[in-house]
Short mmCIF file of C-alpha atoms and ligand atoms in Angstrom, two decimals:
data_model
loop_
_atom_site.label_atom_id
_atom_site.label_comp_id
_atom_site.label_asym_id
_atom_site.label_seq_id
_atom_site.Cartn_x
_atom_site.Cartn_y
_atom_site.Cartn_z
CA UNK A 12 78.44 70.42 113.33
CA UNK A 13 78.33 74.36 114.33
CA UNK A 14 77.35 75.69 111.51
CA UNK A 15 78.05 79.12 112.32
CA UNK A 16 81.99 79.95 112.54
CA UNK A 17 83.54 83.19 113.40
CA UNK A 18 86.51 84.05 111.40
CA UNK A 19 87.89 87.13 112.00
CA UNK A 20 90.49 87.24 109.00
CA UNK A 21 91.71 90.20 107.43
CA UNK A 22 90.28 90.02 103.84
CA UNK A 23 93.92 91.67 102.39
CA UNK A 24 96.06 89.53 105.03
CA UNK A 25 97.39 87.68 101.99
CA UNK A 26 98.94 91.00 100.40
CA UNK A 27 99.71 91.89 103.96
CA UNK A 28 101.68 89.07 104.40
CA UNK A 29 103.51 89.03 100.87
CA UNK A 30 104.52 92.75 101.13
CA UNK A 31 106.25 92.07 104.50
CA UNK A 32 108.32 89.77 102.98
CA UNK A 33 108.95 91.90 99.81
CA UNK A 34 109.90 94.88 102.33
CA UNK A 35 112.16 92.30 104.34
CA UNK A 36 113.86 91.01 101.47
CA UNK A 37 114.17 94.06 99.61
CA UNK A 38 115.85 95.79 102.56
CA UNK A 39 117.87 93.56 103.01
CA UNK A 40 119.80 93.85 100.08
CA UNK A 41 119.79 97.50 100.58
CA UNK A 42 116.81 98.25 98.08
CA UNK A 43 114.32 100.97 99.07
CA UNK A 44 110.85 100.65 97.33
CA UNK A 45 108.67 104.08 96.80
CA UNK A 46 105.23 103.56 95.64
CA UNK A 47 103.73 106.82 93.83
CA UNK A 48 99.83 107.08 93.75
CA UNK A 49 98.44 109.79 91.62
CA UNK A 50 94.97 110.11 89.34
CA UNK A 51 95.88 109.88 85.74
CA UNK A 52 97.34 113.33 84.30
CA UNK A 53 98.78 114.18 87.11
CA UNK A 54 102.12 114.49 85.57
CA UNK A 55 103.39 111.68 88.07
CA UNK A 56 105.52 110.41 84.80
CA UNK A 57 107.27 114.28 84.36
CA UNK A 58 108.02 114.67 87.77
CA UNK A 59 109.62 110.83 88.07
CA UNK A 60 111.43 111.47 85.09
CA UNK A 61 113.16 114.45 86.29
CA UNK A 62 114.18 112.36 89.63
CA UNK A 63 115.24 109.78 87.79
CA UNK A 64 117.35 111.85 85.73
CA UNK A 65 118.99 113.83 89.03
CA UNK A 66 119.17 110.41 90.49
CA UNK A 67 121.34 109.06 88.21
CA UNK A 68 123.54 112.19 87.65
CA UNK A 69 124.23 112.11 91.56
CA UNK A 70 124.94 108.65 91.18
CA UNK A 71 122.35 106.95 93.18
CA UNK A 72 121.32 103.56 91.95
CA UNK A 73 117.49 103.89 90.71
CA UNK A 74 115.05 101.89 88.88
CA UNK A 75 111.79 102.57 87.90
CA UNK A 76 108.43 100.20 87.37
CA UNK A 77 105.29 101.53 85.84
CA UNK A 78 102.06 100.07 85.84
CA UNK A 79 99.91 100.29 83.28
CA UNK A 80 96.22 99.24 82.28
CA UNK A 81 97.47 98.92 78.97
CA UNK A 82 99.98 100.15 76.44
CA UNK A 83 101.11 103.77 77.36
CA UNK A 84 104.33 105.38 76.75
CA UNK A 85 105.29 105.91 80.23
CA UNK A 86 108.10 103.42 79.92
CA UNK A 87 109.68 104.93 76.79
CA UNK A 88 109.42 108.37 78.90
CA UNK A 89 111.04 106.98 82.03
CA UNK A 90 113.55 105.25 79.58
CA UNK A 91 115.22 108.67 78.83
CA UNK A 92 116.69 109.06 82.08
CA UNK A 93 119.14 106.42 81.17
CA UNK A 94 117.69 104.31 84.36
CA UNK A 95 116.64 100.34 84.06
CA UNK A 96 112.60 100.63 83.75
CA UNK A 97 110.37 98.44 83.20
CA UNK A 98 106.90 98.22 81.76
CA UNK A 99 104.57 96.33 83.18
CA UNK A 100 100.95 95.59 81.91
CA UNK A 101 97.61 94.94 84.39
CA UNK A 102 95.39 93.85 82.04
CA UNK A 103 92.61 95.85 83.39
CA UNK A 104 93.74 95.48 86.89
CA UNK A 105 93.40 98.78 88.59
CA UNK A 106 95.75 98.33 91.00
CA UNK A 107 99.33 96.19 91.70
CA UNK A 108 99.80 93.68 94.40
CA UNK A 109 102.89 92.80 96.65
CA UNK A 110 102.71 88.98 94.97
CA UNK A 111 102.58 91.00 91.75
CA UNK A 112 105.43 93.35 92.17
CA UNK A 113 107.41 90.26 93.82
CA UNK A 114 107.08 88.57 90.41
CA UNK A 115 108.01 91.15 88.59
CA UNK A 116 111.02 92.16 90.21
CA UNK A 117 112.64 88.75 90.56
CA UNK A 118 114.43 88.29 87.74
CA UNK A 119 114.95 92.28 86.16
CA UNK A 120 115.65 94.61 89.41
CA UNK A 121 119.57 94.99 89.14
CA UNK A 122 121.18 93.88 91.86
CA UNK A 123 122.83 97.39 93.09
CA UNK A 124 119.60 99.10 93.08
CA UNK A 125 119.09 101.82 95.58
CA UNK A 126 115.44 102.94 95.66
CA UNK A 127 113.62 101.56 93.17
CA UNK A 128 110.26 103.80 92.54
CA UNK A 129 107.04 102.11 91.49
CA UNK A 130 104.70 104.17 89.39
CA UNK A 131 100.92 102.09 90.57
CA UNK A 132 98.18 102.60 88.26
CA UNK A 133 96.33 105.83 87.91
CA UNK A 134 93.85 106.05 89.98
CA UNK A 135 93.47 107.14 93.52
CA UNK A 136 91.28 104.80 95.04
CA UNK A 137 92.28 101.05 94.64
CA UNK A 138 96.08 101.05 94.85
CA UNK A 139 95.66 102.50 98.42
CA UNK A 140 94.29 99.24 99.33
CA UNK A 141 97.31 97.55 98.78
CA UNK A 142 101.11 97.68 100.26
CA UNK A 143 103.87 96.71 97.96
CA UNK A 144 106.38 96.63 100.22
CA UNK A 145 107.03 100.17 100.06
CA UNK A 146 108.88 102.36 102.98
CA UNK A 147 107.75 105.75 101.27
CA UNK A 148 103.62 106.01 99.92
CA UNK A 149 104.32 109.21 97.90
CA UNK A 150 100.64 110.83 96.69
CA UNK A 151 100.70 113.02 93.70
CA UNK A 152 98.13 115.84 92.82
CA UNK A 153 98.42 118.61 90.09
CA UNK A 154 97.25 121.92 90.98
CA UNK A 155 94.97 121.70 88.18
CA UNK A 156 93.15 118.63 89.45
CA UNK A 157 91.49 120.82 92.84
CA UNK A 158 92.25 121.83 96.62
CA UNK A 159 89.27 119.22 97.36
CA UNK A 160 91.75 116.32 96.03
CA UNK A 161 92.51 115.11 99.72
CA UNK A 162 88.60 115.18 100.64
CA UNK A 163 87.37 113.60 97.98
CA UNK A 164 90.23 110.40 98.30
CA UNK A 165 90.85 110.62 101.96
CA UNK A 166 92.26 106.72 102.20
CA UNK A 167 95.10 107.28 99.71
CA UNK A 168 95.89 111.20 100.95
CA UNK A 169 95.66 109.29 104.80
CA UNK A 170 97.72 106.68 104.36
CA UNK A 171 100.54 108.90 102.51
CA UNK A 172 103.92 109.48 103.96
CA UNK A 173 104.13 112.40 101.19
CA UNK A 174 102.25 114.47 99.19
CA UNK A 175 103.76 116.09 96.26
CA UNK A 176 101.93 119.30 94.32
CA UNK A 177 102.63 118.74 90.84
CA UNK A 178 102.49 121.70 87.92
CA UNK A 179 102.88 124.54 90.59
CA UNK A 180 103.66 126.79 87.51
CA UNK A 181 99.89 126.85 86.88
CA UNK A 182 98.64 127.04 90.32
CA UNK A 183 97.26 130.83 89.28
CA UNK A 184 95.98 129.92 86.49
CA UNK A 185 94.46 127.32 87.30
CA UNK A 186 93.40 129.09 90.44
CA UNK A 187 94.66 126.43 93.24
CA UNK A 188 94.43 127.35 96.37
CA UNK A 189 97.39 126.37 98.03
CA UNK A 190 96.17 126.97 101.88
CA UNK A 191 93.09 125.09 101.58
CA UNK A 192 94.89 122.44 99.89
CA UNK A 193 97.59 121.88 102.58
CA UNK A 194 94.20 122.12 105.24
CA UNK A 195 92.65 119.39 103.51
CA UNK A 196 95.51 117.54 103.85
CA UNK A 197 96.30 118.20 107.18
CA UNK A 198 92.43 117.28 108.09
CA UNK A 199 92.89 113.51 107.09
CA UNK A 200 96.52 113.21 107.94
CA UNK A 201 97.95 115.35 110.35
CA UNK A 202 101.36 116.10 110.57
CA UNK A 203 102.09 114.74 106.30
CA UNK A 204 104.51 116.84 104.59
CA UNK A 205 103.40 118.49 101.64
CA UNK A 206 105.88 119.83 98.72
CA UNK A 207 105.25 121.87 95.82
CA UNK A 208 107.06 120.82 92.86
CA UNK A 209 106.92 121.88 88.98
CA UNK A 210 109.30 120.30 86.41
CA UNK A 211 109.09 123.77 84.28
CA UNK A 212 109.79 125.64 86.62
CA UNK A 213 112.00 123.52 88.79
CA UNK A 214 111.13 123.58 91.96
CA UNK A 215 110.71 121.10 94.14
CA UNK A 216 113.81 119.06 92.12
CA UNK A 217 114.97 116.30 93.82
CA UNK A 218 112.34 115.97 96.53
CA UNK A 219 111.39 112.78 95.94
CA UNK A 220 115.12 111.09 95.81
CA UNK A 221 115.94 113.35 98.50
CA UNK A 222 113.13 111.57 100.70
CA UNK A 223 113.56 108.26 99.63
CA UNK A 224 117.05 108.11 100.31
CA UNK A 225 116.20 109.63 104.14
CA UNK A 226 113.71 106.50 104.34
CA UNK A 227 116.61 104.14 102.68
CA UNK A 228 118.90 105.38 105.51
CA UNK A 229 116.32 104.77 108.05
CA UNK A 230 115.19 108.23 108.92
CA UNK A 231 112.00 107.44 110.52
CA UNK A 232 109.32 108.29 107.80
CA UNK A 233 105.60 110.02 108.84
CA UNK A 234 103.17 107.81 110.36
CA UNK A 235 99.80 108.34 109.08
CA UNK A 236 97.26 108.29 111.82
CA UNK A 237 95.21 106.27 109.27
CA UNK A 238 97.85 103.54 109.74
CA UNK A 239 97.59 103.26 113.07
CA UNK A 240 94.64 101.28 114.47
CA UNK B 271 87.64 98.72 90.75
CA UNK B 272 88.75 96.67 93.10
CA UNK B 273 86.16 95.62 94.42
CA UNK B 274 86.66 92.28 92.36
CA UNK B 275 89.69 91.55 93.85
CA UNK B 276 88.33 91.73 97.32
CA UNK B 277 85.60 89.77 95.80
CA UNK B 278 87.85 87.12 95.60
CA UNK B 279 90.16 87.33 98.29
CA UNK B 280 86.82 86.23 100.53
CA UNK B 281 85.39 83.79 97.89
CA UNK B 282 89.06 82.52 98.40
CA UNK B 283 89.51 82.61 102.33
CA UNK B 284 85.94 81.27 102.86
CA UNK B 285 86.12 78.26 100.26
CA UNK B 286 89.57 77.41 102.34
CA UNK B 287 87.73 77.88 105.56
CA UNK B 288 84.64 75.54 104.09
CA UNK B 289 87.15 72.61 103.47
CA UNK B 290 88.71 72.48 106.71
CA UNK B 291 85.57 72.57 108.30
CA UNK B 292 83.93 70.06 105.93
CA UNK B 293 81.28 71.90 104.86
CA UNK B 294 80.14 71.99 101.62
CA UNK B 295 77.99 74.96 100.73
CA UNK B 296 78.27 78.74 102.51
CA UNK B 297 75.13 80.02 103.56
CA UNK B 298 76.01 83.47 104.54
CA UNK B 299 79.26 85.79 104.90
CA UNK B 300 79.50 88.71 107.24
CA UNK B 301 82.03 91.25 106.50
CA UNK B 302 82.67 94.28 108.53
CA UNK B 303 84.02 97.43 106.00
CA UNK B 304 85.12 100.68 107.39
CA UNK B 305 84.06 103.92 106.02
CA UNK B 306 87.88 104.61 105.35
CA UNK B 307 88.38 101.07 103.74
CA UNK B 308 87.64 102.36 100.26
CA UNK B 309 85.46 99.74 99.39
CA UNK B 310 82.32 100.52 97.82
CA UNK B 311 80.21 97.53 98.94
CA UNK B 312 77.44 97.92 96.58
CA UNK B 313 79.91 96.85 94.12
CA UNK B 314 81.11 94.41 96.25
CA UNK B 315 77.74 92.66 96.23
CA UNK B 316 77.69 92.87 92.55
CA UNK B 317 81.06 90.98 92.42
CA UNK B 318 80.91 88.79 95.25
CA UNK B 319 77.93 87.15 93.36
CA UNK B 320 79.74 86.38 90.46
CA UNK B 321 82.93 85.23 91.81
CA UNK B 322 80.66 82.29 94.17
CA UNK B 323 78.50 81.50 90.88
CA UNK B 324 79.54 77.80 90.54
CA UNK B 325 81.88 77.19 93.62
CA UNK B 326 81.37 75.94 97.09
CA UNK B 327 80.13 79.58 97.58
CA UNK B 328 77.26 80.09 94.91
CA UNK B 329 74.51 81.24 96.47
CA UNK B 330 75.55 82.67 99.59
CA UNK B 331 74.94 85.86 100.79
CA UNK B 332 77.05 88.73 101.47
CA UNK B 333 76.32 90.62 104.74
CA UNK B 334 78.27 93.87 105.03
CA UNK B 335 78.20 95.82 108.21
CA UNK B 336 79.23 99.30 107.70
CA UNK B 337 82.26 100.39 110.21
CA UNK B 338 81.92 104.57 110.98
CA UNK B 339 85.55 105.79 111.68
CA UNK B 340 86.55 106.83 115.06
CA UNK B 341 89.23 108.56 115.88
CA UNK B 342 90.97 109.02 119.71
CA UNK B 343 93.20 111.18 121.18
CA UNK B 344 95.28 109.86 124.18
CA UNK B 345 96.68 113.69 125.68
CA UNK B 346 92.87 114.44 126.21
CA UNK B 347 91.36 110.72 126.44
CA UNK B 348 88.90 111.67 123.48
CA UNK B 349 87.30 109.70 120.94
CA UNK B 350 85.15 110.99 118.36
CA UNK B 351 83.41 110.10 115.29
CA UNK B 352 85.53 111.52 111.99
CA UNK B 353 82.90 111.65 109.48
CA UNK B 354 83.46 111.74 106.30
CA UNK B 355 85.94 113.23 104.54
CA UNK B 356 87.09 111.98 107.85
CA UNK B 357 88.35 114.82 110.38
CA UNK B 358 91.41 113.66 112.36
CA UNK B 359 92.24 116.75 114.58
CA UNK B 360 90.83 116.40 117.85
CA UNK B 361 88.05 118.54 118.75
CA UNK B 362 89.13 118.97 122.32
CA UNK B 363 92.90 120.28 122.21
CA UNK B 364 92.92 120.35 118.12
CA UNK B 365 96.22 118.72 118.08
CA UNK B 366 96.55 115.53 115.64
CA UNK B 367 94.45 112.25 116.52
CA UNK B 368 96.92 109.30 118.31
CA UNK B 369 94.96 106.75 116.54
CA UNK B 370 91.56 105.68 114.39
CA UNK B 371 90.89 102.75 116.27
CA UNK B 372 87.66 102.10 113.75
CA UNK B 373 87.00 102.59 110.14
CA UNK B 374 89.77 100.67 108.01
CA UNK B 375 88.03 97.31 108.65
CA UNK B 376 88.32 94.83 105.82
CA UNK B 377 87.77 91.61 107.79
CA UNK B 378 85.58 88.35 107.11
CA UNK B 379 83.73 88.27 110.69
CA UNK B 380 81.60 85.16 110.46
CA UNK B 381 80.58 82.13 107.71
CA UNK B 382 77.47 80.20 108.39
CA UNK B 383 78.03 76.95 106.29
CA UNK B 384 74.55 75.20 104.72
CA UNK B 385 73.08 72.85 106.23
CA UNK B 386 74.69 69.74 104.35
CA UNK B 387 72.91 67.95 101.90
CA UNK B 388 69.86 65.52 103.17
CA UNK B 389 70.44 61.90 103.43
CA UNK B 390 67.82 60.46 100.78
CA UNK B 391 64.21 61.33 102.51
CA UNK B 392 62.36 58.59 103.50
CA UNK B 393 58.95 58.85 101.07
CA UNK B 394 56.45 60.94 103.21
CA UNK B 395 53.06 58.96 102.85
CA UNK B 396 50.74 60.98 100.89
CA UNK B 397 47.86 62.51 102.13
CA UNK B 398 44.83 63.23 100.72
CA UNK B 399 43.77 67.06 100.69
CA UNK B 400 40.79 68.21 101.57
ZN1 ZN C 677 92.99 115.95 122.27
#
């Protein structure tokens, strides 16, 4: 016997594989997914309350999942838009899967659901790993949290289809400095749109429905030069 | 970290692999991980070893050959290494890469299987040392 094989498999292929069949199912029952990647405090769970809320008042169908390590009120925040959200828990985990999301979907996503966002864990390295199925990767950073965000996690600013500044209210105090920030961006994925958004100020509102419907009605989204081998 | 979970996904792959080969132990796993994989692969060691401990794996060893990104640009027929944080504006007409053709590897390249167990040795006559 050879004992020396050569394999060449993909180590993800299996979350490949079971996020393609998410998408294709999902889309064809006319739900969009959007998967939101963001450290923890970046006031991902602010911002996706105030779409959710808009959302619903424009009377788009919307759901919401969050992903938690463990118990967090996220869900009871989400909850207040008056949207169907669910909780669900990784149990140290740090990141979902397409299988995962799959399972959870099956038997809660409403059946009329238009885009249905997905709030991954907090953290901005291991959920870029993984496709859920999405058509919009949305990638959150607060002012607060640095210009040197997209340097220092270039696989999940790369692979983005969006970036979204969060808390531009304090961008002078905190001292952000938006140019640099949108060159960092630009430097590992050329070409990504970048919004500034602040849910005290308002701006920005809507941004994220407004995109995800664009990608729900087949607008062609970015294509990160990262995703293209 | 993930790191666990890719841990597993190749404990996974390879035990299928070992079974439809027929082997039954795994001497040695080559993976190839891009820069721009996000996979930290001293922590991959760490949990590679103890996802194998007590399967058709334990013992193996975990060969990782680090992938530098490269990034090419078809207007100007470039190609060029990114670096890291990886730059992907090309360096000759400073418009956006077309492609990174290296550097998100995540891919089991080769297994080497033991060498299956001995059939009982025949006794080996003693000799004397001296
Ligand atoms: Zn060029």
């Amino acid at each position: 016997m050879c004992r020396t094989v050569d394999l060449k498999q993909a180590v993800l292929a299996k979350n490949s594989m079971a996020a393609r069949i998410l998408r294709t199912e999902l889309t064809a029952r006319g739900t969009t997914v959007v998967n939101l990647l963001s450290s923890p405090g970046s006031g991902k769970t602010a911002l996706l309350e105030r779409e959710l809320r808009l959302a619903r008042e424009r009377g788009t169908s919307v759901a919401a999942l969050t992903a938690d390590l463990a118990t967090e009120n996220d869900a009871v925040r989400l909850a207040r838009s008056g949207v169907p959200v669910k909780q669900v828990l990784t149990d140290g985990l740090c990141h979902l899967e397409a299988d995962m999301l799959a399972g959870h979907l099956h038997d809660w996503l409403p059946e009329e659901t238009r885009l249905l966002f997905v709030e991954n864990v907090g953290n901005l390295v291991c959920p870029a790993s993984y496709d859920l199925g999405e058509s919009l990767r949305v990638v959150l950073a607060s002012v607060t949290e640095g210009e040197d965000k997209p340097l220092k996690y270039p696989a999940a600013f790369g692979l983005a289809h969006l970036v979204i500044v969060t808390k531009s209210d304090l961008a002078a105090p905190a001292e952000f400095d938006e140019d640099a920030f949108r060159a960092h961006v630009e430097r590992v994925n050329p070409g990504v749109e970048v919004v500034l958004t602040s849910v005290r100020t308002g701006e920005g509102a809507g941004v994220l429905v407004d995109r995800a419907l664009r990608a729900a009605e087949g607008d062609a989204v970015h294509a990160p030069v990262m995703a293209r081998a | 970290m993930h790191e666990m979970s890719v841990a597993l996904s190749v404990a996974d792959q390879v035990e299928q692999a070992a079974r439809a080969h027929g082997a039954t132990g795994v001497e040695r796993v080559r993976l190839d991980i891009g820069e721009l994989a996000g996979v930290v692969p001293d922590s991959l060691h760490f949990c590679f070893e103890l996802v194998c401990a007590g399967t058709l794996l334990d013992g193996a060893e975990l060969l990782v050959r680090a992938v530098p990104g490269r990034a090419s640009c078809t207007p100007c027929g470039r190609e060029w290494a990114t670096g890291m944080p990886p730059d992907l504006t090309c360096p000759g007409c400073r418009s956006a890469a077309t492609a990174l053709p290296a550097g998100r590897e995540l891919t089991i390249t080769e297994v080497r299987w033991a060498r299956p167990p001995a059939p009982a040795p025949a006794p080996i006559p003693h000799r004397e040392e001296n």
